[in-house]
mmCIF file of C-alpha atoms in Angstrom:
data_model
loop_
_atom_site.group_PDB
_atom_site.id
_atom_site.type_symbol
_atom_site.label_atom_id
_atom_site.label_comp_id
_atom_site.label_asym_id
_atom_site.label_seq_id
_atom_site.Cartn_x
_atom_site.Cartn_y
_atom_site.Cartn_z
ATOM 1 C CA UNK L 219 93.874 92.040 128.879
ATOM 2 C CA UNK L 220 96.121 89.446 130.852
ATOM 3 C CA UNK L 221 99.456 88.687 128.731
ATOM 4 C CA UNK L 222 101.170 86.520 130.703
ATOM 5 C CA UNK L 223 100.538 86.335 134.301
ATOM 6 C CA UNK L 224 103.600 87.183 136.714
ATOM 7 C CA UNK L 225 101.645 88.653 139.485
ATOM 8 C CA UNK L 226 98.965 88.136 141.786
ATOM 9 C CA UNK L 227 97.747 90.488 144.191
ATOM 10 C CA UNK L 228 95.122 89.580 146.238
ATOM 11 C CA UNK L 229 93.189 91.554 148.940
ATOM 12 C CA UNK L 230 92.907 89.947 152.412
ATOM 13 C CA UNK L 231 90.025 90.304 154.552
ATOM 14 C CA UNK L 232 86.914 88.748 153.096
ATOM 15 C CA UNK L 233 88.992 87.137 150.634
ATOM 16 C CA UNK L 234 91.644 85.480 152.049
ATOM 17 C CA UNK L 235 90.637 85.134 155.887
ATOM 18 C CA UNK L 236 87.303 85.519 156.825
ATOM 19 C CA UNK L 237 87.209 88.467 159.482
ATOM 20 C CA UNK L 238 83.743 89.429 159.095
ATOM 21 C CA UNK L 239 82.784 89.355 162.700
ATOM 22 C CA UNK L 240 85.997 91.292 163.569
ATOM 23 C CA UNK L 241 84.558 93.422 161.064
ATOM 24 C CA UNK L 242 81.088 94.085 162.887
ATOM 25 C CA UNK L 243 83.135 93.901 166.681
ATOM 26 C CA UNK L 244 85.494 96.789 165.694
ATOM 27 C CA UNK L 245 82.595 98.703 163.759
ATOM 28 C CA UNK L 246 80.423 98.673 167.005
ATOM 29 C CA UNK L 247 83.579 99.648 169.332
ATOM 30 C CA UNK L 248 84.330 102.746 166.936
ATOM 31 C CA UNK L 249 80.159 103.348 166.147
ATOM 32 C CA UNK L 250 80.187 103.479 170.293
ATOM 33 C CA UNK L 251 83.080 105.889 170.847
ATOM 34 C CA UNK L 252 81.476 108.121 168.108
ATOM 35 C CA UNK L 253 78.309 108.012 170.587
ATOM 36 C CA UNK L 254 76.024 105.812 168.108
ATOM 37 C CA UNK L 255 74.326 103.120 169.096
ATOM 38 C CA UNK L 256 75.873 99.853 168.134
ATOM 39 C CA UNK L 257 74.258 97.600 165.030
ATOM 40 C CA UNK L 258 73.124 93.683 165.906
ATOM 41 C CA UNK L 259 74.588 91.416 163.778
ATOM 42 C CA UNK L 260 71.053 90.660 161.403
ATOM 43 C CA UNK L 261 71.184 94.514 160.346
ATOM 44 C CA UNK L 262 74.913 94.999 160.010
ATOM 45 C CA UNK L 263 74.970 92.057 157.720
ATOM 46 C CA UNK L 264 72.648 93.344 155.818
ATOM 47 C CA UNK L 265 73.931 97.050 155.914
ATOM 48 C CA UNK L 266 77.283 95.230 155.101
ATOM 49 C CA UNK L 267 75.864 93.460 151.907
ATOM 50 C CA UNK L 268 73.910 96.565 150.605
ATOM 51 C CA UNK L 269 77.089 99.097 151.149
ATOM 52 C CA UNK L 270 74.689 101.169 153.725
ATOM 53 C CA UNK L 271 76.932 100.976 156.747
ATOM 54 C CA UNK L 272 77.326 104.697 156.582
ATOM 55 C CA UNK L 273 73.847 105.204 157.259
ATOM 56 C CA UNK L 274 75.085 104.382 160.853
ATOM 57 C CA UNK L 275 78.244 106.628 160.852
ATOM 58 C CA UNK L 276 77.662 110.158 162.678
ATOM 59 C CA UNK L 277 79.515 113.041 161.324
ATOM 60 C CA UNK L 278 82.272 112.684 159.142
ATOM 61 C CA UNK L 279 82.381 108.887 157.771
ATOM 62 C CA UNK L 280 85.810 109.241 155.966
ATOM 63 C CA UNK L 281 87.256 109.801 159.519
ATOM 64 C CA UNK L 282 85.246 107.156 161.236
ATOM 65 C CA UNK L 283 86.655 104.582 158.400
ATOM 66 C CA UNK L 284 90.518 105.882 158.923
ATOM 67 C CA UNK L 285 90.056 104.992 162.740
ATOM 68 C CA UNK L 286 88.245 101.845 161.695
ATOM 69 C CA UNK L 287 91.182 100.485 159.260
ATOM 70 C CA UNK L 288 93.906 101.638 162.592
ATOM 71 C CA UNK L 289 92.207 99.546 165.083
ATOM 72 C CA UNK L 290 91.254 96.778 162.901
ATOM 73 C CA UNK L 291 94.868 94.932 163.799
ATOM 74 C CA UNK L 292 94.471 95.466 167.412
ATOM 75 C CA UNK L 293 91.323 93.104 167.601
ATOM 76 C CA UNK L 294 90.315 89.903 167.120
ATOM 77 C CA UNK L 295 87.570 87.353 166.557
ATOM 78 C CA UNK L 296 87.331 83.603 167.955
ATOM 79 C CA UNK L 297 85.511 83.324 164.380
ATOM 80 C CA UNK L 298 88.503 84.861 162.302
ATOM 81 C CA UNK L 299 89.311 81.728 160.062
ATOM 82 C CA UNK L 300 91.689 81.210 156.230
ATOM 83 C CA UNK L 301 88.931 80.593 153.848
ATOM 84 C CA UNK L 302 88.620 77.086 152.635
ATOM 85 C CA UNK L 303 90.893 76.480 149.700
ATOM 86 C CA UNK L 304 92.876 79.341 150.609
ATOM 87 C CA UNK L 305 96.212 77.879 151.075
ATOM 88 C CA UNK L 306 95.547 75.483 148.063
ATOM 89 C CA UNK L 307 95.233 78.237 145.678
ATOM 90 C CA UNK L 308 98.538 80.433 147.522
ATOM 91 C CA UNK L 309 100.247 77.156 146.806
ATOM 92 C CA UNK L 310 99.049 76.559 142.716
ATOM 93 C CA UNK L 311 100.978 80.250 142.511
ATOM 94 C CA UNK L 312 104.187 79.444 143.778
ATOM 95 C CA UNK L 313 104.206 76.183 142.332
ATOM 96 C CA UNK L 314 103.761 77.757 138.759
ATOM 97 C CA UNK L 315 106.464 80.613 139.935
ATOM 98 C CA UNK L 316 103.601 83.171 140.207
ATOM 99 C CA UNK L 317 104.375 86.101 142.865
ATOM 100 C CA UNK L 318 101.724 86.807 145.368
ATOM 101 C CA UNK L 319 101.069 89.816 147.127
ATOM 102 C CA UNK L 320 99.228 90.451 150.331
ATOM 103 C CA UNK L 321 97.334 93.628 150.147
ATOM 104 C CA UNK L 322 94.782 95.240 152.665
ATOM 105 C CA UNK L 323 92.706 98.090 153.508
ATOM 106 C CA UNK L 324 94.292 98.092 157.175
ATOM 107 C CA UNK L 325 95.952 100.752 158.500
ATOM 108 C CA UNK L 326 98.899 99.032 160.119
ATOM 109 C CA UNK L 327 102.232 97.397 160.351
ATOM 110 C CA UNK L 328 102.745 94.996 157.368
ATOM 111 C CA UNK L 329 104.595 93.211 160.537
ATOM 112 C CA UNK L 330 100.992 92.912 162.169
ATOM 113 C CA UNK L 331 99.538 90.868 158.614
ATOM 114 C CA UNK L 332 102.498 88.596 158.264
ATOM 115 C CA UNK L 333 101.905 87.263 162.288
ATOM 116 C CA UNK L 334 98.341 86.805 160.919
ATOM 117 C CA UNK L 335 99.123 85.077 157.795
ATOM 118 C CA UNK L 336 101.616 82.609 160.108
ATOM 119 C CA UNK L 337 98.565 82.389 162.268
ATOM 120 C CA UNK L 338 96.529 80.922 159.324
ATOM 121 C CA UNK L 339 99.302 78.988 157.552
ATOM 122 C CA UNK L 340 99.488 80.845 154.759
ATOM 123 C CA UNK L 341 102.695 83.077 155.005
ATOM 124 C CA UNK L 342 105.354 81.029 153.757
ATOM 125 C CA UNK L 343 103.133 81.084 150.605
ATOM 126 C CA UNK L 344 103.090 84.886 150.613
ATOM 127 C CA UNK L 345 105.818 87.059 148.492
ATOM 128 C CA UNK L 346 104.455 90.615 150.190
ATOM 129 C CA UNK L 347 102.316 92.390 152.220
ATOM 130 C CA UNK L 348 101.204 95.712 151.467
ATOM 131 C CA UNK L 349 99.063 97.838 153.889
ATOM 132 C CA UNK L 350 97.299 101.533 153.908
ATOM 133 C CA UNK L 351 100.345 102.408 156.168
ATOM 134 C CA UNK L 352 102.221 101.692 153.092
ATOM 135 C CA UNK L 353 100.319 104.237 150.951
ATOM 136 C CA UNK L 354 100.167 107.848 150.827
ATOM 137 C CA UNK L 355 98.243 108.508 147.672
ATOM 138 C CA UNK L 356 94.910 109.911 148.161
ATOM 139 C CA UNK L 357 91.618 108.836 146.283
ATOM 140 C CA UNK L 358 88.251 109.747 146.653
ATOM 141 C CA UNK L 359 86.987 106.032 146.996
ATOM 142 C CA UNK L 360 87.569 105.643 151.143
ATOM 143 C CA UNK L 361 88.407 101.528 150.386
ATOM 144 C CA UNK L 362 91.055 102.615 147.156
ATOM 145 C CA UNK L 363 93.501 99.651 146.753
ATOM 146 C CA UNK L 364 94.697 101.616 143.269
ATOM 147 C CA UNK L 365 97.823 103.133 145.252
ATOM 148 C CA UNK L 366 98.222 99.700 146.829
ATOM 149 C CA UNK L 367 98.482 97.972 143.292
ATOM 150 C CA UNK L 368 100.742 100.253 141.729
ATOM 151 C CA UNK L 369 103.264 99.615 144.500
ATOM 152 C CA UNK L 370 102.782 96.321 144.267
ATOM 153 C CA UNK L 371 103.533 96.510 140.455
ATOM 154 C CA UNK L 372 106.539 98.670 140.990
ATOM 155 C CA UNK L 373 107.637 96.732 143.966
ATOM 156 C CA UNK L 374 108.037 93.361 141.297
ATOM 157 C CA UNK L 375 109.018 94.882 138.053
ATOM 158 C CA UNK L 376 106.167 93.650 136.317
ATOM 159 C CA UNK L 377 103.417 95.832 133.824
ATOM 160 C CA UNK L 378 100.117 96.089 134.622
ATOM 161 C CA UNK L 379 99.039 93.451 132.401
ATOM 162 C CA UNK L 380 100.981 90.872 133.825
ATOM 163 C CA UNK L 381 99.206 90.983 136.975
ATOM 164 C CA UNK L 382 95.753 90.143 138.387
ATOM 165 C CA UNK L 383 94.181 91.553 141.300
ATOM 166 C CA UNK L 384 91.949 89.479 143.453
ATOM 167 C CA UNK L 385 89.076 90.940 146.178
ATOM 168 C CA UNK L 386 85.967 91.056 146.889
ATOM 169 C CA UNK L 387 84.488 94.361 147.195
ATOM 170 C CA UNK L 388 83.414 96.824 144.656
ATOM 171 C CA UNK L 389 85.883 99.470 145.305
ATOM 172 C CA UNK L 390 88.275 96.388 144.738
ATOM 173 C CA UNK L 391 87.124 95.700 141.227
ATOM 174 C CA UNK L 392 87.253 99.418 140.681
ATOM 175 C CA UNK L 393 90.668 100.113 141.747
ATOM 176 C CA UNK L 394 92.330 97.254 139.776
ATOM 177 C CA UNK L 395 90.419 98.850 136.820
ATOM 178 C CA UNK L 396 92.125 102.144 137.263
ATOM 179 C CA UNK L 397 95.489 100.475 137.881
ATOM 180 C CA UNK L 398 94.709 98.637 134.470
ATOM 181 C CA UNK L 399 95.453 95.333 136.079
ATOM 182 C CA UNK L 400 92.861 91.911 135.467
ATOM 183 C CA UNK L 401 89.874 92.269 138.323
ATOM 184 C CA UNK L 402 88.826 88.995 139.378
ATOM 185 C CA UNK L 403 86.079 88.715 142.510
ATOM 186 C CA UNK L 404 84.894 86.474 144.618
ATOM 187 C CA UNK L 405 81.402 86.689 146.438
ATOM 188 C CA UNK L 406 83.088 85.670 150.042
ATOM 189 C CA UNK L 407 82.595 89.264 151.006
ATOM 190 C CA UNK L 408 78.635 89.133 150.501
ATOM 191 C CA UNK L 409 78.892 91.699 147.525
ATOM 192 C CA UNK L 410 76.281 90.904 144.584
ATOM 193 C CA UNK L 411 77.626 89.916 141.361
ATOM 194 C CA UNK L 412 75.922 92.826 139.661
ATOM 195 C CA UNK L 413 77.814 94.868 141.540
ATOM 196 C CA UNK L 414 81.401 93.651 141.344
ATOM 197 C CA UNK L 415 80.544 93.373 137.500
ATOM 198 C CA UNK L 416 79.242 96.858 137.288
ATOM 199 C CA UNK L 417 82.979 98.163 138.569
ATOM 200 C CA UNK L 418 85.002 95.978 135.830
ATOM 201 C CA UNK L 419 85.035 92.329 137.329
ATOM 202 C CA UNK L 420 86.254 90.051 134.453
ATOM 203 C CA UNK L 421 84.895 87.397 136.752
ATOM 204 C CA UNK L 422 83.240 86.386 139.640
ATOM 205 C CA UNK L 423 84.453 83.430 141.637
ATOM 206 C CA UNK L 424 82.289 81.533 144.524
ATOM 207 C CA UNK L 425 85.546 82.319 146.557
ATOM 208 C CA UNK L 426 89.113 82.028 146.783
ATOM 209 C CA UNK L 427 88.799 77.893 146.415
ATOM 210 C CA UNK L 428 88.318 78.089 142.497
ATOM 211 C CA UNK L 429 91.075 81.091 141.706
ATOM 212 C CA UNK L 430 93.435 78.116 139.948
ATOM 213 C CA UNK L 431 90.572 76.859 138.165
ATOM 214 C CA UNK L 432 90.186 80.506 136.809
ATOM 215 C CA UNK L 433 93.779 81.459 135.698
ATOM 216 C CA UNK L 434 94.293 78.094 134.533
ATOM 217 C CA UNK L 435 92.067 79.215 132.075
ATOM 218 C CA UNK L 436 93.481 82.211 131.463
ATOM 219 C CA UNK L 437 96.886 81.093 131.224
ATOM 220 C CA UNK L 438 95.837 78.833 128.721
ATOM 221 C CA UNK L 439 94.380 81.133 126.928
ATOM 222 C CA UNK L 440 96.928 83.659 126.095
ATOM 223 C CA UNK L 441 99.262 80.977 125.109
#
């Protein structure tokens, strides 16, 4: 339960910018130095959508993801694009003195997601970034944001529920669960509703365009 909202975290990729054929180039480059075959784009879409890409992945798939979150700053897409309504909604926050925070499943320098966020036009908007380089707490979920939140929370003095967290994959909705902050998704990451749902989504948003819509709402609500 949301008491008053102070913070926002949000997760990036998918959410924020749409990377989702970096996503597919850098899972092919690491699929091909782990001698697979690489996935066309028809099948890893789909793969993508049904959470089956580790179907693909030989061996050890927790190690195959760590590499894929280090490279995934190194590389990029001539399709990597803010979402629409992105810098709209960063800019509702700050002009109701909400915090935002930047968080992502990356594994590398915050340094290398603010140059992005300039990239976009979107940093100036943004209070923090938080990567996986940032986090050293272990969960059994390979995508965890849980550690992630918790910094985030300590990092701005505020209680869990003062805060929302917004992503769009499963394991998002299930770490902001555990980190007893509000979940809020958005289907830009081609996740089903039933899914995000299932793992504690208190709502599921077309995409990132109708988040001040949403805590409008909610703001009015718990006043």
């Amino acid at each position: 339960m949301v008491c008053l909202i102070k913070l926002v975290i949000l997760d990036l990729d998918q959410t924020l910018i749409d990377t989702i054929h970096r996503f597919h180039l850098v899972f092919n480059m690491v699929l091909e130095e782990h001698g697979a075959p690489q996935v066309d784009w028809p099948r890893f879409i789909r793969m993508y959508s049904d959470d089956t890409l580790d179907q693909l992945i030989p061996g050890d798939s927790r190690s195959f993801w760590v590499e894929f979150r280090r490279r995934y700053c190194s590389v990029a897409h001539p399709l990597d694009r803010a979402y629409y309504g992105a810098g709209r909604a960063l800019e509702w926050l700050r002009e109701r003195g909400l915090r935002a925070a930047v968080t992502t499943g990356r594994e590398c320098r915050p340094a290398d997601v603010w140059r992005e966020l300039e990239q976009h036009g979107l940093a100036h908007l943004v209070d923090s970034v938080l990567t996986m380089a940032d986090c050293s707490e272990e969960d059994e979920l390979t995508w965890s944001r849980t550690g992630l939140i918790r910094l985030a929370l300590g990092h701005f003095g505020v209680d869990s529920s003062e805060a929302v967290f917004v992503g769009d994959y499963w394991v998002d909705m299930e770490s902001a669960r555990r980190a007893g902050v509000h979940p809020v998704a958005v289907r830009t990451g081609f996740e089903p509703e039933h899914r995000l749902l299932k793992h504690g989504a208190k709502a599921v948003l077309a995409g990132i365009w109708e988040l001040p819509s949403y805590l409008r709402q909610v703001l009015e609500s718990s006043t």
